Amino acid sequence: MASAEELAAIKKAKILMVGAGGIGCELLKTLVLTGFRDIHLIDMDTIEVSNLNRQFLFRKHHVGQSKAKVAREAVLKFRPDVNIVAYHANVKSTEFNVEFFQNFHVVLNGLDNLDARRHVNRLCLAAGVPLVESGTTGYLGQVTVHIKGKTECYECQPKPAPKTYPICTITSTPSKPVHCVVWAKELAFTRLFGDKNQANDLDSQTKEASSASEQQVLPLELQEGESVASFAFRVFDYVFGHNIEAALKNEDAWKSRRKPVPLYLNKILPNIAEEFKGSCENGARPENSCSAMSVLGLKNPQEVWSIEDNARVFLKSIEILYATKSKAIGTLVFDKDDQLAVEFVSAAANIRSYSFGIPMLSLFDLKGIAGNIVHAIATTNAIIAGLIVLEAIKILTSDFNHSRMTYCLEHPSKKLLLMPVEPFEPNSSCYVCSQTPLSLEVNTSKSKLRDVVEKIVKAKLSVHSPVIMQGSNILYETGEDLEKDMVLLYTSNLDKFLVDLPTPITNGTVLSVEDFQQEFSCNLHIKHRDEFDEEKEPDGMILTGKWLTSQTPEQQLNVPGGPTEGNNVVEAVAGETKTINDELQEVDGDFAEILEVNTVADKKRKIQDEEQAQKRMRVSLDER
Amino acid sequence: MAQRNNKYDRQLRIWGDHGQAALEHASVCLLNCGPTGSEALKNLVLGGIGSFTIVDPSRVEAADLGNNFLVSWENLGQSKARSVCALLQELNESVGAKFVEESPEALLDSNPSFFASFTLVIATQMPEKALIKLDETCRQQRVMLLVARSYGLAGLVRICIQEHDVIESKPDNPVDDLRLHKPWPELKRFVDQFDIDAKDQLEHQHIPFAIILVKVAEEWKAAHGGRLPSGSKERAEFKAAVRARKQSDDEDNYKEALASAYKVWAPPTISSELHSVLDDSAVEIHSTSTDFWILVAALKMFMANDADGDLPLDGAIPDMHSYTDYYIRLQKVYQDRAEANVSAVEANVKSILRKIARDSLSISRSTIKQFCKNARNLRVLRYRTLADEFSPLAAFKIQRLLAVEESRELEQDVLRLKAICINLLNDIGVNGASISEDLISEFCRFGAAEIHCVASVIGGIASQEAIKILTRQFTPLSGTFIYNAIESTSSVLQL
């Protein structure tokens, strides 16, 4: 039904799709059926069972395969005459540079995380290619249009910072289930199965003890000849018994707090050794070896299990993880689609909660918290994909006056289910598309260049391969084509305090941060400050700017440079999971990290903003 | 079970196990499987409905390949219903799949009882005349009907149900019902165990804000003849009284108390929607009353006799800065009260059931509990019949003209459609001359085409509303939803 002009534009358009998940599957299908013939598709993910309730191009037998490739094949089977190029790759990898982006008439995002969205935004700005951006959570969804110079870019409005927790709350004084989940995921899981160097808090409390008797058995290491079951028993007693007892010795800490109860296996499950005997001899490989709960006969993941059952799941999940993934131990990263990892983390979180007098939750709820899981259904994705294509057509026919950002609401409000909004003009104080400088408050004699690079440049500005300069002096740079001595120099700079650098950074210094791949650059004005509140500003640095609203940079209990997903946590209170922080951002591993309409509260903020900013926009209501 | 839970994990988080069970019990009939219908059904099959039946007489033609993803070139010349059915079955093998190669209109004439076995009928791309008859048939047989239509760059979705009751309407902004203004004896006793002027600094900053506010409010009432603060002056005084108890400026519990102080004088009220449910004539119970209305009647009795006009307490409390065990104990006080309220409503339900000679245990406590928890947000939607909506005769003419494909010259069509529109509008008392000619040409140009991206939007919305009515969660559209892809606008009209 498109006009001749539209049809011509559709036929010759070259489209880049980033993401082949929930929105991506719908989008690829809708593009092809609308007449698009040349589509490039990037996605680094592989297919999971939990995708199958909406990502309809995938079948059960595709689990584990590349989303981009399977999506391409599925569509080609039906429409062999279109050209689809699939890349099973990270959009941040260097092959997708500005020149690559310049090949396309429009870029369509169906992504699941803020970091990648920012990256694509910068490449689109640099390449001058229009971007249609999208996201969904449950019944909520949105499509926004970003055209350089005409509309705001994706980063013109600050995105809510993920909720994070002070480290001591996690390691010593949890008071909510979520604190225990973060502990289980970031400390216990990582210490036992992942990179030990990134999570040694579990050992730290006993340094004195272990140095006193050197040849002692290392508490969290499997000994030669030791069965995994007895190792698991030891881990339990050490982490939930010994460590708690060690913490209780610091009596000051518990003066006004309820003391945690040390838990030992012989109290909770006195007969556990006999109980587990049989299964150990079988090498813990029953048919259902992918799940501790099914081996144990626990059926309902939505039920809150007893402390005994949680202890059993804890032990059994360690056993099966060792039996089935022994090679990967030491490199595992928590994955919400890995049943065993979820079981281990849930059980560990519950046992810790029990010890601290915090209510235990069901595996289902804990999985939602640990994985920052966002609701996701087929219906919203189908609607959003249709809207993306309609916006893409307007861009291709230069019909910019009709471009709209559209919000799909959960409840029809003011008689609207779809709320169209005219795109905003670029924000003149945006640090990305208007290159407005930012300020960084930092103690220049106590912070190292590494802190600035990891905590600010990478984590807050999403710059992946930064070049940091003061005037024409390069302080830091990475890349394959660097000379050896330069690499050495830059690496040694990382561990210097700011004032000790070859060209010292002091109050008033202006640093420039660039990323050649993103063609991004911005200036950081340094302001020296002596003191920071350890609890509230544990980075020891505060990034500000006209662009940013008041941010509360709390400590992130996270691996530097690690996936952003890990930072976001949904609060849970006494059995009911709910989002507490209004500005909370959630991430769906599949496709949706939510943007402005991420949470209900957020959506309302957006609507309020709109009411306040009548001058900047008109809500195009149906005149009737 | 584990597989099912994994597959549906992301949606179970929206509608829960009981919502999923409702979907799995649903049997859906799709009339016409063009792109709009196929897309709508695809989304429901992915979500895991129990079974579906497709009714469509047509064969797959080359044009279908251009806009319907659920047929492929291999199906050319074969039954469209069969082809779509087979592909949908592939998407989710736990869904039962059937098809009937017949025209929906013919089936409606020859065998209207065909529809009785379904939970929901989704009618797509059907002319109004047949829809009106279908609406009547479905209402008689107590089958839910959802109408969806894509038309060029426009589309509509309409629900046709005699009455749709929603207990779990899941509002955007659930309110906290804390009864700070009216603490019941157990809450008062609990609050009295705390000394909000505690000398111990840590103790002082870990008393939950609800306790602080109840205390200050009780003191206020004692000093003001039992009255709560009213007017801005007294409210400011009340806040000052809270502020005066602070021992330092960074006590988070006091910050929360000040932010929530308004809850003392502005407790949640009963919404107009709930009032209209409580005042509905259906609340007069007789032997054929549904469980929903029996529950509403019991609720009304509870409010009048047991609770001084208040709703049952839902028992939920928001997060508060507090020691964990204070919070848990406070939570228990609220939960116990909620349970007691449920018991009172349950007693009313039993007495009503006995009165109408039904088994007094036929409505379970868990149902009553869920009802009480959601009592504040009950919704009843009644949809007028399509016959009522389409009574002016000219409407048929428009439809007939719109449904004719490419048989006439476009210009002629524009003139005819304009004449019909003006007549129709004049008939129902609207100035017909105000209709835009551009709009009419646009509609003629569409020529009843189903564009895939519009079908994707309309099919998506249709399936979304289907899920809301099947799970009885969230409030569905209350009127005719119209989407205009030219202007990116949409609206819901209650005609």
mmCIF file of C-alpha atoms in Angstrom, chain A residues 113-393:
data_model
loop_
_atom_site.group_PDB
_atom_site.id
_atom_site.type_symbol
_atom_site.label_atom_id
_atom_site.label_comp_id
_atom_site.label_asym_id
_atom_site.label_seq_id
_atom_site.Cartn_x
_atom_site.Cartn_y
_atom_site.Cartn_z
ATOM 1 C CA ASN A 113 22.103 -2.920 26.998
ATOM 2 C CA LEU A 114 22.963 0.708 27.500
ATOM 3 C CA ASP A 115 26.613 0.338 26.641
ATOM 4 C CA ALA A 116 25.999 -1.048 23.155
ATOM 5 C CA ARG A 117 23.241 1.486 22.545
ATOM 6 C CA ARG A 118 25.590 4.337 23.344
ATOM 7 C CA HIS A 119 28.233 2.844 21.110
ATOM 8 C CA VAL A 120 25.855 2.537 18.145
ATOM 9 C CA ASN A 121 24.575 6.060 18.798
ATOM 10 C CA ARG A 122 28.092 7.458 18.512
ATOM 11 C CA LEU A 123 28.859 5.533 15.351
ATOM 12 C CA CYS A 124 25.607 6.720 13.787
ATOM 13 C CA LEU A 125 26.450 10.311 14.690
ATOM 14 C CA ALA A 126 29.941 9.931 13.281
ATOM 15 C CA ALA A 127 28.720 8.267 10.099
ATOM 16 C CA GLY A 128 25.756 10.611 9.734
ATOM 17 C CA VAL A 129 23.320 7.705 9.507
ATOM 18 C CA PRO A 130 19.851 8.014 11.052
ATOM 19 C CA LEU A 131 19.116 5.672 13.954
ATOM 20 C CA VAL A 132 15.796 4.155 15.018
ATOM 21 C CA GLU A 133 16.137 2.988 18.595
ATOM 22 C CA SER A 134 13.753 0.707 20.484
ATOM 23 C CA GLY A 135 13.118 -1.186 23.700
ATOM 24 C CA THR A 136 10.383 -3.154 25.465
ATOM 25 C CA THR A 137 9.571 -4.457 28.951
ATOM 26 C CA GLY A 138 6.436 -6.487 29.347
ATOM 27 C CA TYR A 139 3.592 -4.449 27.913
ATOM 28 C CA LEU A 140 5.704 -1.292 27.745
ATOM 29 C CA GLY A 141 7.716 -0.330 24.729
ATOM 30 C CA GLN A 142 9.103 2.552 22.758
ATOM 31 C CA VAL A 143 10.531 3.547 19.440
ATOM 32 C CA THR A 144 12.626 6.702 19.105
ATOM 33 C CA VAL A 145 14.184 8.382 16.082
ATOM 34 C CA HIS A 146 17.624 9.991 16.151
ATOM 35 C CA ILE A 147 18.828 12.023 13.191
ATOM 36 C CA LYS A 148 22.050 13.986 13.525
ATOM 37 C CA GLY A 149 21.420 17.710 13.706
ATOM 38 C CA LYS A 150 17.645 17.311 13.489
ATOM 39 C CA THR A 151 16.685 15.437 16.629
ATOM 40 C CA GLU A 152 18.256 14.662 19.950
ATOM 41 C CA CYS A 153 20.768 11.849 19.933
ATOM 42 C CA TYR A 154 20.287 8.758 22.084
ATOM 43 C CA GLU A 155 22.485 10.271 24.770
ATOM 44 C CA CYS A 156 21.025 13.796 24.875
ATOM 45 C CA GLN A 157 18.978 12.814 27.910
ATOM 46 C CA PRO A 158 20.932 11.257 30.776
ATOM 47 C CA LYS A 159 19.935 7.673 31.383
ATOM 48 C CA PRO A 160 19.135 6.590 34.929
ATOM 49 C CA ALA A 161 22.109 5.148 36.726
ATOM 50 C CA PRO A 162 21.794 1.535 37.809
ATOM 51 C CA LYS A 163 21.118 0.919 41.479
ATOM 52 C CA THR A 164 24.224 -0.126 43.304
ATOM 53 C CA TYR A 165 25.050 -0.967 46.911
ATOM 54 C CA PRO A 166 27.816 0.004 49.292
ATOM 55 C CA ILE A 167 30.379 -2.787 49.516
ATOM 56 C CA CYS A 168 30.138 -3.181 53.287
ATOM 57 C CA THR A 169 26.388 -3.781 53.035
ATOM 58 C CA ILE A 170 27.116 -6.658 50.715
ATOM 59 C CA THR A 171 30.092 -8.157 52.521
ATOM 60 C CA SER A 172 29.101 -7.592 56.141
ATOM 61 C CA THR A 173 25.710 -6.087 56.904
ATOM 62 C CA PRO A 174 23.035 -7.242 54.483
ATOM 63 C CA SER A 175 19.481 -6.249 55.409
ATOM 64 C CA LYS A 176 17.516 -7.231 52.308
ATOM 65 C CA PRO A 177 17.319 -10.276 50.067
ATOM 66 C CA VAL A 178 18.898 -8.323 47.232
ATOM 67 C CA HIS A 179 22.055 -7.732 49.269
ATOM 68 C CA CYS A 180 22.412 -11.473 49.710
ATOM 69 C CA VAL A 181 21.818 -12.069 46.013
ATOM 70 C CA VAL A 182 24.562 -9.633 45.076
ATOM 71 C CA TRP A 183 26.837 -11.359 47.577
ATOM 72 C CA ALA A 184 25.998 -14.801 46.186
ATOM 73 C CA LYS A 185 26.465 -13.744 42.601
ATOM 74 C CA GLU A 186 29.402 -11.374 42.748
ATOM 75 C CA LEU A 187 31.345 -12.943 45.606
ATOM 76 C CA ALA A 188 30.396 -16.559 46.225
ATOM 77 C CA PHE A 189 29.808 -17.636 42.629
ATOM 78 C CA THR A 190 32.747 -15.720 41.234
ATOM 79 C CA ARG A 191 35.074 -16.907 44.008
ATOM 80 C CA LEU A 192 34.197 -20.577 43.566
ATOM 81 C CA PHE A 193 33.670 -20.855 39.833
ATOM 82 C CA GLY A 194 34.898 -17.665 38.212
ATOM 83 C CA ASP A 195 37.981 -15.510 38.310
ATOM 84 C CA LYS A 196 39.149 -15.779 41.930
ATOM 85 C CA ASN A 197 41.163 -12.602 41.740
ATOM 86 C CA GLN A 198 38.040 -10.576 41.266
ATOM 87 C CA ALA A 199 36.341 -11.809 44.398
ATOM 88 C CA ASN A 200 38.566 -12.503 47.332
ATOM 89 C CA ASP A 201 36.452 -10.957 50.045
ATOM 90 C CA LEU A 202 35.403 -14.411 51.137
ATOM 91 C CA ASP A 203 38.967 -15.275 52.101
ATOM 92 C CA SER A 204 40.001 -11.959 53.499
ATOM 93 C CA GLN A 205 38.492 -12.327 56.945
ATOM 94 C CA THR A 206 40.742 -15.231 57.756
ATOM 95 C CA LYS A 207 44.101 -13.989 56.586
ATOM 96 C CA GLU A 208 45.599 -14.182 60.080
ATOM 97 C CA ALA A 209 44.308 -17.654 60.691
ATOM 98 C CA SER A 210 45.695 -19.138 57.513
ATOM 99 C CA SER A 211 49.106 -17.550 57.815
ATOM 100 C CA ALA A 212 49.466 -18.967 61.318
ATOM 101 C CA SER A 213 49.314 -22.537 60.097
ATOM 102 C CA GLU A 214 50.630 -22.391 56.598
ATOM 103 C CA GLN A 215 50.183 -25.865 55.306
ATOM 104 C CA GLN A 216 46.505 -25.884 56.141
ATOM 105 C CA VAL A 217 43.925 -26.921 53.644
ATOM 106 C CA LEU A 218 42.852 -23.915 51.577
ATOM 107 C CA PRO A 219 39.241 -23.441 52.560
ATOM 108 C CA LEU A 220 37.834 -22.635 49.135
ATOM 109 C CA GLU A 221 39.999 -24.874 46.967
ATOM 110 C CA LEU A 222 39.271 -28.449 46.013
ATOM 111 C CA GLN A 223 42.105 -30.609 47.369
ATOM 112 C CA GLU A 224 43.754 -33.392 45.437
ATOM 113 C CA GLY A 225 41.916 -36.605 46.018
ATOM 114 C CA GLU A 226 39.045 -34.866 47.766
ATOM 115 C CA SER A 227 35.516 -35.673 46.623
ATOM 116 C CA VAL A 228 33.526 -32.725 45.371
ATOM 117 C CA ALA A 229 30.814 -33.526 47.906
ATOM 118 C CA SER A 230 33.118 -33.218 50.859
ATOM 119 C CA PHE A 231 34.586 -30.067 49.320
ATOM 120 C CA ALA A 232 31.064 -28.663 49.070
ATOM 121 C CA PHE A 233 30.460 -29.503 52.746
ATOM 122 C CA ARG A 234 33.637 -27.661 53.670
ATOM 123 C CA VAL A 235 32.657 -24.623 51.598
ATOM 124 C CA PHE A 236 29.295 -24.488 53.334
ATOM 125 C CA ASP A 237 30.754 -24.563 56.828
ATOM 126 C CA TYR A 238 33.461 -22.111 55.919
ATOM 127 C CA VAL A 239 31.293 -19.513 54.213
ATOM 128 C CA PHE A 240 28.178 -19.684 56.360
ATOM 129 C CA GLY A 241 29.743 -20.832 59.618
ATOM 130 C CA HIS A 242 33.336 -19.857 59.996
ATOM 131 C CA ASN A 243 33.146 -16.518 58.168
ATOM 132 C CA ILE A 244 30.089 -15.421 60.115
ATOM 133 C CA GLU A 245 31.751 -16.361 63.350
ATOM 134 C CA ALA A 246 34.809 -14.383 62.365
ATOM 135 C CA ALA A 247 32.580 -11.394 61.605
ATOM 136 C CA LEU A 248 30.861 -11.705 64.979
ATOM 137 C CA LYS A 249 34.204 -11.198 66.703
ATOM 138 C CA ASN A 250 34.047 -7.576 65.680
ATOM 139 C CA GLU A 251 31.595 -6.857 68.472
ATOM 140 C CA ASP A 252 31.278 -3.162 67.776
ATOM 141 C CA ALA A 253 29.626 -3.894 64.481
ATOM 142 C CA TRP A 254 26.776 -5.779 66.140
ATOM 143 C CA LYS A 255 26.036 -3.519 69.070
ATOM 144 C CA SER A 256 22.924 -2.164 67.496
ATOM 145 C CA ARG A 257 22.336 -4.795 64.846
ATOM 146 C CA ARG A 258 20.782 -8.163 65.014
ATOM 147 C CA LYS A 259 23.646 -10.634 65.041
ATOM 148 C CA PRO A 260 23.806 -13.166 62.244
ATOM 149 C CA VAL A 261 23.709 -16.836 63.210
ATOM 150 C CA PRO A 262 26.625 -18.998 62.066
ATOM 151 C CA LEU A 263 25.308 -22.038 60.196
ATOM 152 C CA TYR A 264 26.997 -25.408 60.136
ATOM 153 C CA LEU A 265 25.957 -28.423 58.122
ATOM 154 C CA ASN A 266 25.985 -30.835 61.040
ATOM 155 C CA LYS A 267 23.233 -28.736 62.630
ATOM 156 C CA ILE A 268 21.110 -28.220 59.546
ATOM 157 C CA LEU A 269 21.563 -31.544 57.790
ATOM 158 C CA PRO A 270 23.200 -33.949 60.225
ATOM 159 C CA ASN A 271 22.794 -36.881 57.851
ATOM 160 C CA ILE A 272 23.931 -35.152 54.709
ATOM 161 C CA ALA A 273 26.967 -37.370 54.163
ATOM 162 C CA GLU A 274 24.827 -40.522 53.961
ATOM 163 C CA GLU A 275 22.144 -38.717 52.006
ATOM 164 C CA PHE A 276 24.605 -37.672 49.320
ATOM 165 C CA LYS A 277 26.611 -40.852 49.249
ATOM 166 C CA GLY A 278 24.722 -42.567 46.472
ATOM 167 C CA SER A 279 24.788 -39.657 44.130
ATOM 168 C CA CYS A 280 28.514 -39.121 44.503
ATOM 169 C CA GLU A 281 29.284 -42.640 43.487
ATOM 170 C CA ASN A 282 27.286 -42.169 40.322
ATOM 171 C CA GLY A 283 29.549 -39.255 39.608
ATOM 172 C CA ALA A 284 26.564 -36.958 40.014
ATOM 173 C CA ARG A 285 25.435 -37.679 36.514
ATOM 174 C CA PRO A 286 21.810 -38.623 36.582
ATOM 175 C CA GLU A 287 19.745 -37.827 33.494
ATOM 176 C CA ASN A 288 18.763 -34.478 34.900
ATOM 177 C CA SER A 289 22.297 -33.451 35.591
ATOM 178 C CA CYS A 290 21.644 -29.888 34.485
ATOM 179 C CA SER A 291 19.574 -29.120 37.572
ATOM 180 C CA ALA A 292 20.163 -29.658 41.269
ATOM 181 C CA MET A 293 16.527 -29.078 42.118
ATOM 182 C CA SER A 294 15.283 -31.804 39.827
ATOM 183 C CA VAL A 295 17.911 -34.253 41.104
ATOM 184 C CA LEU A 296 16.653 -33.447 44.606
ATOM 185 C CA GLY A 297 13.029 -33.816 43.583
ATOM 186 C CA LEU A 298 12.131 -30.182 44.199
ATOM 187 C CA LYS A 299 9.363 -29.321 41.777
ATOM 188 C CA ASN A 300 8.144 -25.800 42.228
ATOM 189 C CA PRO A 301 10.608 -22.959 41.654
ATOM 190 C CA GLN A 302 7.988 -20.443 42.773
ATOM 191 C CA GLU A 303 7.830 -21.903 46.263
ATOM 192 C CA VAL A 304 10.091 -20.760 49.088
ATOM 193 C CA TRP A 305 12.140 -23.776 50.069
ATOM 194 C CA SER A 306 13.155 -24.675 53.616
ATOM 195 C CA ILE A 307 16.642 -23.880 54.864
ATOM 196 C CA GLU A 308 17.398 -27.600 54.641
ATOM 197 C CA ASP A 309 16.391 -27.758 51.003
ATOM 198 C CA ASN A 310 18.354 -24.613 50.243
ATOM 199 C CA ALA A 311 21.400 -26.220 51.852
ATOM 200 C CA ARG A 312 20.844 -29.338 49.737
ATOM 201 C CA VAL A 313 20.535 -27.296 46.545
ATOM 202 C CA PHE A 314 23.675 -25.367 47.461
ATOM 203 C CA LEU A 315 25.704 -28.543 47.929
ATOM 204 C CA LYS A 316 24.217 -30.381 44.999
ATOM 205 C CA SER A 317 24.699 -27.495 42.596
ATOM 206 C CA ILE A 318 28.401 -27.321 43.475
ATOM 207 C CA GLU A 319 28.683 -31.038 42.934
ATOM 208 C CA ILE A 320 26.989 -30.968 39.537
ATOM 209 C CA LEU A 321 28.834 -27.849 38.409
ATOM 210 C CA TYR A 322 32.104 -29.656 39.095
ATOM 211 C CA ALA A 323 30.891 -32.833 37.439
ATOM 212 C CA THR A 324 29.596 -31.198 34.283
ATOM 213 C CA LYS A 325 31.707 -28.088 33.821
ATOM 214 C CA SER A 326 35.004 -29.012 35.437
ATOM 215 C CA LYS A 327 36.998 -27.475 32.590
ATOM 216 C CA ALA A 328 35.260 -24.133 32.865
ATOM 217 C CA ILE A 329 35.708 -23.770 36.623
ATOM 218 C CA GLY A 330 37.751 -20.667 37.192
ATOM 219 C CA THR A 331 36.344 -18.877 34.184
ATOM 220 C CA LEU A 332 32.572 -19.085 34.698
ATOM 221 C CA VAL A 333 30.572 -15.893 34.701
ATOM 222 C CA PHE A 334 27.083 -15.867 36.197
ATOM 223 C CA ASP A 335 24.507 -16.405 33.473
ATOM 224 C CA LYS A 336 20.814 -16.177 34.283
ATOM 225 C CA ASP A 337 20.058 -18.804 31.662
ATOM 226 C CA ASP A 338 22.349 -21.318 33.310
ATOM 227 C CA GLN A 339 20.074 -23.320 35.594
ATOM 228 C CA LEU A 340 22.899 -24.531 37.847
ATOM 229 C CA ALA A 341 24.348 -21.080 38.302
ATOM 230 C CA VAL A 342 20.888 -19.773 39.188
ATOM 231 C CA GLU A 343 20.372 -22.627 41.656
ATOM 232 C CA PHE A 344 23.704 -22.048 43.329
ATOM 233 C CA VAL A 345 23.191 -18.302 43.623
ATOM 234 C CA SER A 346 19.606 -18.636 44.893
ATOM 235 C CA ALA A 347 20.515 -21.220 47.493
ATOM 236 C CA ALA A 348 23.565 -19.284 48.648
ATOM 237 C CA ALA A 349 21.544 -16.063 48.878
ATOM 238 C CA ASN A 350 18.799 -17.763 50.878
ATOM 239 C CA ILE A 351 21.181 -19.433 53.299
ATOM 240 C CA ARG A 352 22.866 -16.098 53.935
ATOM 241 C CA SER A 353 19.460 -14.425 54.345
ATOM 242 C CA TYR A 354 18.496 -17.100 56.856
ATOM 243 C CA SER A 355 21.655 -16.473 58.807
ATOM 244 C CA PHE A 356 20.974 -12.717 58.915
ATOM 245 C CA GLY A 357 17.257 -12.997 59.710
ATOM 246 C CA ILE A 358 16.202 -11.785 56.264
ATOM 247 C CA PRO A 359 13.220 -13.513 54.641
ATOM 248 C CA MET A 360 14.100 -16.187 52.091
ATOM 249 C CA LEU A 361 12.605 -16.047 48.589
ATOM 250 C CA SER A 362 11.727 -18.519 45.864
ATOM 251 C CA LEU A 363 14.206 -19.495 43.181
ATOM 252 C CA PHE A 364 11.971 -17.820 40.623
ATOM 253 C CA ASP A 365 12.074 -14.483 42.426
ATOM 254 C CA LEU A 366 15.768 -14.707 43.175
ATOM 255 C CA LYS A 367 16.513 -15.521 39.557
ATOM 256 C CA GLY A 368 14.671 -12.365 38.570
ATOM 257 C CA ILE A 369 16.797 -10.350 40.981
ATOM 258 C CA ALA A 370 20.098 -11.981 40.100
ATOM 259 C CA GLY A 371 19.535 -11.773 36.361
ATOM 260 C CA ASN A 372 17.871 -8.341 36.368
ATOM 261 C CA ILE A 373 15.275 -10.083 34.333
ATOM 262 C CA VAL A 374 12.888 -7.958 32.412
ATOM 263 C CA HIS A 375 9.462 -9.156 31.422
ATOM 264 C CA ALA A 376 9.291 -9.980 27.782
ATOM 265 C CA ILE A 377 6.445 -11.044 25.563
ATOM 266 C CA ALA A 378 5.817 -11.474 21.886
ATOM 267 C CA THR A 379 2.940 -9.023 21.587
ATOM 268 C CA THR A 380 4.816 -5.852 22.506
ATOM 269 C CA ASN A 381 7.736 -6.802 20.300
ATOM 270 C CA ALA A 382 5.430 -7.275 17.318
ATOM 271 C CA ILE A 383 3.896 -3.847 17.858
ATOM 272 C CA ILE A 384 7.258 -2.161 18.319
ATOM 273 C CA ALA A 385 8.747 -3.838 15.244
ATOM 274 C CA GLY A 386 5.858 -2.582 13.111
ATOM 275 C CA LEU A 387 6.412 0.937 14.430
ATOM 276 C CA ILE A 388 10.166 0.777 13.774
ATOM 277 C CA VAL A 389 9.568 -0.080 10.131
ATOM 278 C CA LEU A 390 7.061 2.739 9.740
ATOM 279 C CA GLU A 391 9.615 5.185 11.147
ATOM 280 C CA ALA A 392 12.343 3.776 8.917
ATOM 281 C CA ILE A 393 10.176 4.369 5.847
#
